[in-house]
Short mmCIF file of C-alpha atoms in Angstrom, two decimals:
data_model
loop_
_atom_site.label_atom_id
_atom_site.label_comp_id
_atom_site.label_asym_id
_atom_site.label_seq_id
_atom_site.Cartn_x
_atom_site.Cartn_y
_atom_site.Cartn_z
CA SER H 22 -14.92 21.01 23.47
CA GLN H 23 -18.07 22.33 25.07
CA GLN H 24 -20.80 19.74 24.91
CA GLY H 25 -23.50 21.54 26.77
CA GLU H 26 -26.20 23.46 25.04
CA GLU H 27 -28.37 25.68 27.14
CA ASP H 28 -31.58 27.40 26.33
CA PRO H 29 -32.70 30.00 26.42
CA GLN H 30 -29.50 31.97 25.93
CA ALA H 31 -31.17 34.88 27.69
CA LEU H 32 -34.25 35.10 29.89
CA SER H 33 -35.91 38.24 31.19
CA ILE H 34 -38.66 38.02 33.81
CA GLN H 35 -40.37 40.01 36.54
CA GLU H 36 -39.66 39.53 40.22
CA GLY H 37 -41.86 36.82 41.68
CA GLU H 38 -42.07 34.82 38.45
CA ASN H 39 -40.46 31.44 37.97
CA ALA H 40 -37.43 30.99 35.72
CA THR H 41 -36.70 27.74 33.87
CA MET H 42 -33.41 27.02 32.13
CA ASN H 43 -32.60 23.92 30.14
CA CYS H 44 -29.36 22.12 29.42
CA SER H 45 -28.56 19.31 27.01
CA TYR H 46 -25.40 17.25 26.79
CA LYS H 47 -23.98 14.61 24.50
CA THR H 48 -21.91 12.04 26.38
CA SER H 49 -22.56 9.84 29.41
CA ILE H 50 -22.21 11.53 32.77
CA ASN H 51 -21.47 10.76 36.39
CA ASN H 52 -23.33 13.83 37.57
CA LEU H 53 -24.57 17.20 36.39
CA GLN H 54 -24.09 20.44 38.28
CA TRP H 55 -25.48 23.94 38.05
CA TYR H 56 -23.42 27.02 38.75
CA ARG H 57 -24.23 30.70 38.99
CA GLN H 58 -21.94 33.54 37.89
CA ASN H 59 -22.49 37.17 38.73
CA SER H 60 -21.04 39.61 36.21
CA GLY H 61 -17.25 39.70 36.35
CA ARG H 62 -17.04 37.18 39.18
CA GLY H 63 -16.25 33.52 39.68
CA LEU H 64 -18.77 30.69 39.76
CA VAL H 65 -20.83 29.61 42.72
CA HIS H 66 -21.90 25.98 43.00
CA LEU H 67 -25.69 25.70 43.30
CA ILE H 68 -26.70 22.08 43.12
CA LEU H 69 -25.51 18.66 41.98
CA ILE H 70 -27.66 15.83 40.66
CA ARG H 71 -26.27 12.34 40.18
CA SER H 72 -26.91 10.30 37.07
CA ASN H 73 -29.19 7.93 39.01
CA GLU H 74 -31.33 10.77 40.35
CA ARG H 75 -34.26 12.33 38.54
CA GLU H 76 -35.08 15.37 40.64
CA LYS H 77 -33.47 17.39 43.38
CA HIS H 78 -34.51 20.42 45.43
CA SER H 79 -32.55 23.04 47.30
CA GLY H 80 -34.46 26.02 48.65
CA ARG H 81 -36.03 27.80 45.68
CA LEU H 82 -34.10 25.63 43.21
CA ARG H 83 -35.44 22.52 41.54
CA VAL H 84 -33.30 20.48 39.18
CA THR H 85 -34.44 17.62 36.98
CA LEU H 86 -32.34 15.17 35.02
CA ASP H 87 -33.45 12.96 32.14
CA THR H 88 -30.54 10.75 31.15
CA SER H 89 -32.50 9.15 28.32
CA LYS H 90 -32.83 12.55 26.67
CA LYS H 91 -29.49 13.76 27.99
CA SER H 92 -31.07 16.89 29.37
CA SER H 93 -31.54 18.78 32.61
CA SER H 94 -33.57 21.74 33.74
CA LEU H 95 -33.10 24.29 36.51
CA LEU H 96 -36.18 25.96 37.93
CA ILE H 97 -35.88 29.01 40.17
CA THR H 98 -39.17 29.75 41.89
CA ALA H 99 -40.35 33.14 43.15
CA SER H 100 -37.41 34.91 41.51
CA ARG H 101 -35.77 37.95 43.03
CA ALA H 102 -33.79 40.78 41.48
CA ALA H 103 -30.73 39.33 43.25
CA ASP H 104 -31.09 36.17 41.14
CA THR H 105 -29.93 38.17 38.12
CA ALA H 106 -26.82 36.33 36.88
CA SER H 107 -25.57 33.82 34.32
CA TYR H 108 -26.36 30.19 35.02
CA PHE H 109 -24.26 27.33 33.69
CA CYS H 110 -24.75 23.61 33.70
CA ALA H 111 -21.66 21.45 33.90
CA THR H 112 -21.28 17.72 33.41
CA ASP H 113 -18.80 15.42 35.12
CA GLY H 114 -18.04 12.49 32.85
CA GLY H 115 -16.58 10.45 35.68
CA THR H 116 -12.86 11.07 35.26
CA SER H 117 -10.81 10.65 38.39
CA TYR H 118 -10.08 14.38 38.63
CA GLY H 119 -13.69 15.52 38.39
CA LYS H 120 -13.15 17.43 35.18
CA LEU H 121 -16.23 19.44 34.17
CA THR H 122 -17.59 20.39 30.77
CA PHE H 123 -19.64 23.57 30.85
CA GLY H 124 -22.69 24.55 28.86
CA GLN H 125 -22.99 27.88 27.10
CA GLY H 126 -25.03 29.43 29.88
CA THR H 127 -28.27 31.32 30.30
CA ILE H 128 -28.24 35.00 31.17
CA LEU H 129 -31.13 35.61 33.57
CA THR H 130 -32.40 39.11 34.24
CA VAL H 131 -35.01 39.59 36.96
CA HIS H 132 -36.66 42.99 36.91
CA PRO H 133 -37.83 44.43 40.24
CA GLY I 22 -17.64 26.88 53.23
CA ALA I 23 -14.68 26.29 50.95
CA VAL I 24 -13.04 29.51 49.83
CA VAL I 25 -10.73 29.97 46.87
CA SER I 26 -8.78 33.20 46.60
CA GLN I 27 -7.50 34.34 43.22
CA HIS I 28 -5.05 37.20 42.85
CA PRO I 29 -4.75 39.67 41.24
CA SER I 30 -8.33 40.46 40.24
CA ARG I 31 -7.25 42.70 37.40
CA VAL I 32 -4.04 43.19 35.44
CA ILE I 33 -3.30 45.72 32.73
CA CYS I 34 0.12 45.48 31.17
CA LYS I 35 2.12 46.01 28.01
CA SER I 36 2.56 43.42 25.30
CA GLY I 37 5.53 41.13 25.97
CA THR I 38 5.10 41.13 29.74
CA SER I 39 4.76 37.87 31.66
CA VAL I 40 1.90 37.78 34.14
CA LYS I 41 1.52 35.45 37.11
CA ILE I 42 -1.90 34.64 38.59
CA GLU I 43 -2.20 32.91 41.96
CA CYS I 44 -4.96 30.61 43.12
CA ARG I 45 -5.15 29.63 46.78
CA SER I 46 -7.51 27.38 48.67
CA LEU I 47 -7.90 29.11 52.02
CA ASP I 48 -9.54 26.54 54.25
CA PHE I 49 -9.04 23.19 52.56
CA GLN I 50 -6.39 21.16 50.80
CA ALA I 51 -6.87 21.14 47.06
CA THR I 52 -5.46 18.04 45.47
CA THR I 53 -6.65 19.19 42.07
CA MET I 54 -6.87 22.68 40.64
CA PHE I 55 -8.29 23.75 37.30
CA TRP I 56 -7.60 26.78 35.14
CA TYR I 57 -10.26 28.17 32.81
CA ARG I 58 -10.46 30.96 30.30
CA GLN I 59 -13.68 32.83 29.59
CA PHE I 60 -14.37 35.25 26.75
CA PRO I 61 -17.13 37.89 27.12
CA LYS I 62 -20.62 36.42 27.24
CA GLN I 63 -19.24 32.93 26.64
CA SER I 64 -18.79 29.80 28.67
CA LEU I 65 -15.72 28.58 30.53
CA MET I 66 -13.08 26.79 28.50
CA LEU I 67 -10.88 24.43 30.50
CA MET I 68 -7.22 25.15 29.86
CA ALA I 69 -5.51 22.67 32.16
CA THR I 70 -5.84 20.43 35.18
CA SER I 71 -3.11 20.45 37.77
CA ASN I 72 -2.47 18.01 40.57
CA GLU I 73 -0.21 18.78 43.50
CA GLY I 74 3.33 17.69 42.85
CA SER I 75 2.85 16.63 39.25
CA LYS I 76 2.86 18.24 35.83
CA ALA I 77 -0.32 19.88 34.61
CA THR I 78 -2.47 18.22 31.97
CA TYR I 79 -3.29 20.68 29.21
CA GLU I 80 -6.38 20.61 27.01
CA GLN I 81 -6.00 20.29 23.29
CA GLY I 82 -4.99 23.56 21.66
CA VAL I 83 -3.57 25.14 24.83
CA GLU I 84 0.13 25.96 24.55
CA LYS I 85 1.89 24.67 27.64
CA ASP I 86 4.93 26.87 27.02
CA LYS I 87 2.67 29.90 26.83
CA PHE I 88 0.60 29.11 29.90
CA LEU I 89 2.88 27.76 32.63
CA ILE I 90 1.13 26.09 35.52
CA ASN I 91 2.70 25.22 38.83
CA HIS I 92 0.95 23.42 41.67
CA ALA I 93 3.68 23.29 44.25
CA SER I 94 1.55 22.83 47.35
CA LEU I 95 -1.88 21.59 48.37
CA THR I 96 -3.13 25.16 48.70
CA LEU I 97 -1.47 27.05 45.86
CA SER I 98 -1.43 26.87 42.09
CA THR I 99 -0.08 29.55 39.76
CA LEU I 100 -0.71 30.31 36.11
CA THR I 101 1.93 32.36 34.31
CA VAL I 102 1.05 33.84 30.94
CA THR I 103 4.44 34.23 29.30
CA SER I 104 5.18 37.07 26.90
CA ALA I 105 1.53 38.07 26.84
CA HIS I 106 0.02 39.60 23.72
CA PRO I 107 -3.32 41.35 23.13
CA GLU I 108 -4.95 38.09 22.01
CA ASP I 109 -4.24 36.69 25.50
CA SER I 110 -6.55 39.29 27.01
CA SER I 111 -9.36 37.43 28.72
CA PHE I 112 -10.95 36.48 32.03
CA TYR I 113 -9.01 33.67 33.71
CA ILE I 114 -10.68 31.65 36.47
CA CYS I 115 -9.24 28.98 38.72
CA SER I 116 -11.06 26.35 40.72
CA ALA I 117 -9.98 23.89 43.37
CA ARG I 118 -11.26 20.51 44.37
CA GLU I 119 -10.81 19.03 47.81
CA ARG I 120 -9.54 15.50 48.30
CA SER I 121 -12.51 13.15 48.34
CA THR I 122 -13.08 10.98 51.41
CA GLY I 123 -16.03 9.25 49.81
CA GLU I 124 -18.53 12.00 49.12
CA TYR I 125 -18.23 13.79 45.77
CA GLN I 126 -16.40 17.10 46.08
CA PRO I 127 -17.50 19.93 43.75
CA GLN I 128 -15.12 22.50 42.34
CA HIS I 129 -14.86 25.79 44.23
CA PHE I 130 -14.06 28.81 42.11
CA GLY I 131 -11.96 31.90 42.57
CA ASP I 132 -13.31 35.30 41.55
CA GLY I 133 -11.29 35.42 38.37
CA THR I 134 -8.57 37.65 36.95
CA ARG I 135 -9.31 40.14 34.20
CA LEU I 136 -6.18 40.31 32.04
CA SER I 137 -5.83 43.19 29.58
CA ILE I 138 -2.76 43.35 27.35
CA LEU I 139 -2.16 46.67 25.64
#
């Protein structure tokens, strides 16, 4: 079953603004990952944060993790129209195969 | 970077047809491959996990006789939807995970297959 809850479900912003998406989960995790999906395509891995990390940066992406609240956030700074996509968080509960449980996703629209 | 090729990208066929979808890791050996199903505007639902040379592990509620998975080599897994019906219409996505040599290996995704059963 899907354990991740993401909010907002949809986010519409202007180019240049920052976009923040949140993800909550229910069980213990080994790590949490964020993926991006363009319409009708597969998923692209963006960033991974381990359970013992609190914050991670990659380019214009900033991810935070609060294991006490079982939540994570993804911040995209200085958004571009090309950032328009669906964004999913996924948790790895530590199984040997690296099985992921995906959140419901946030649809981000960046207007030029 | 790691590339996963999924083929075909789109299938339209009549009810009762069996459809085979291929998932290949092009530049790495995938010890584990995953098959997901995604309905419009929804998240990915894991259907099964397959490891090279062994039987696939299906998630609860997924019919293994309906969705046949074969992972015969370290670079190829196939999903066959047997006797497909309109309710099987969906977006199917595979992913592959490289053997870990210590560092955590993320899943790399194919571009998906849009299956439409008439």
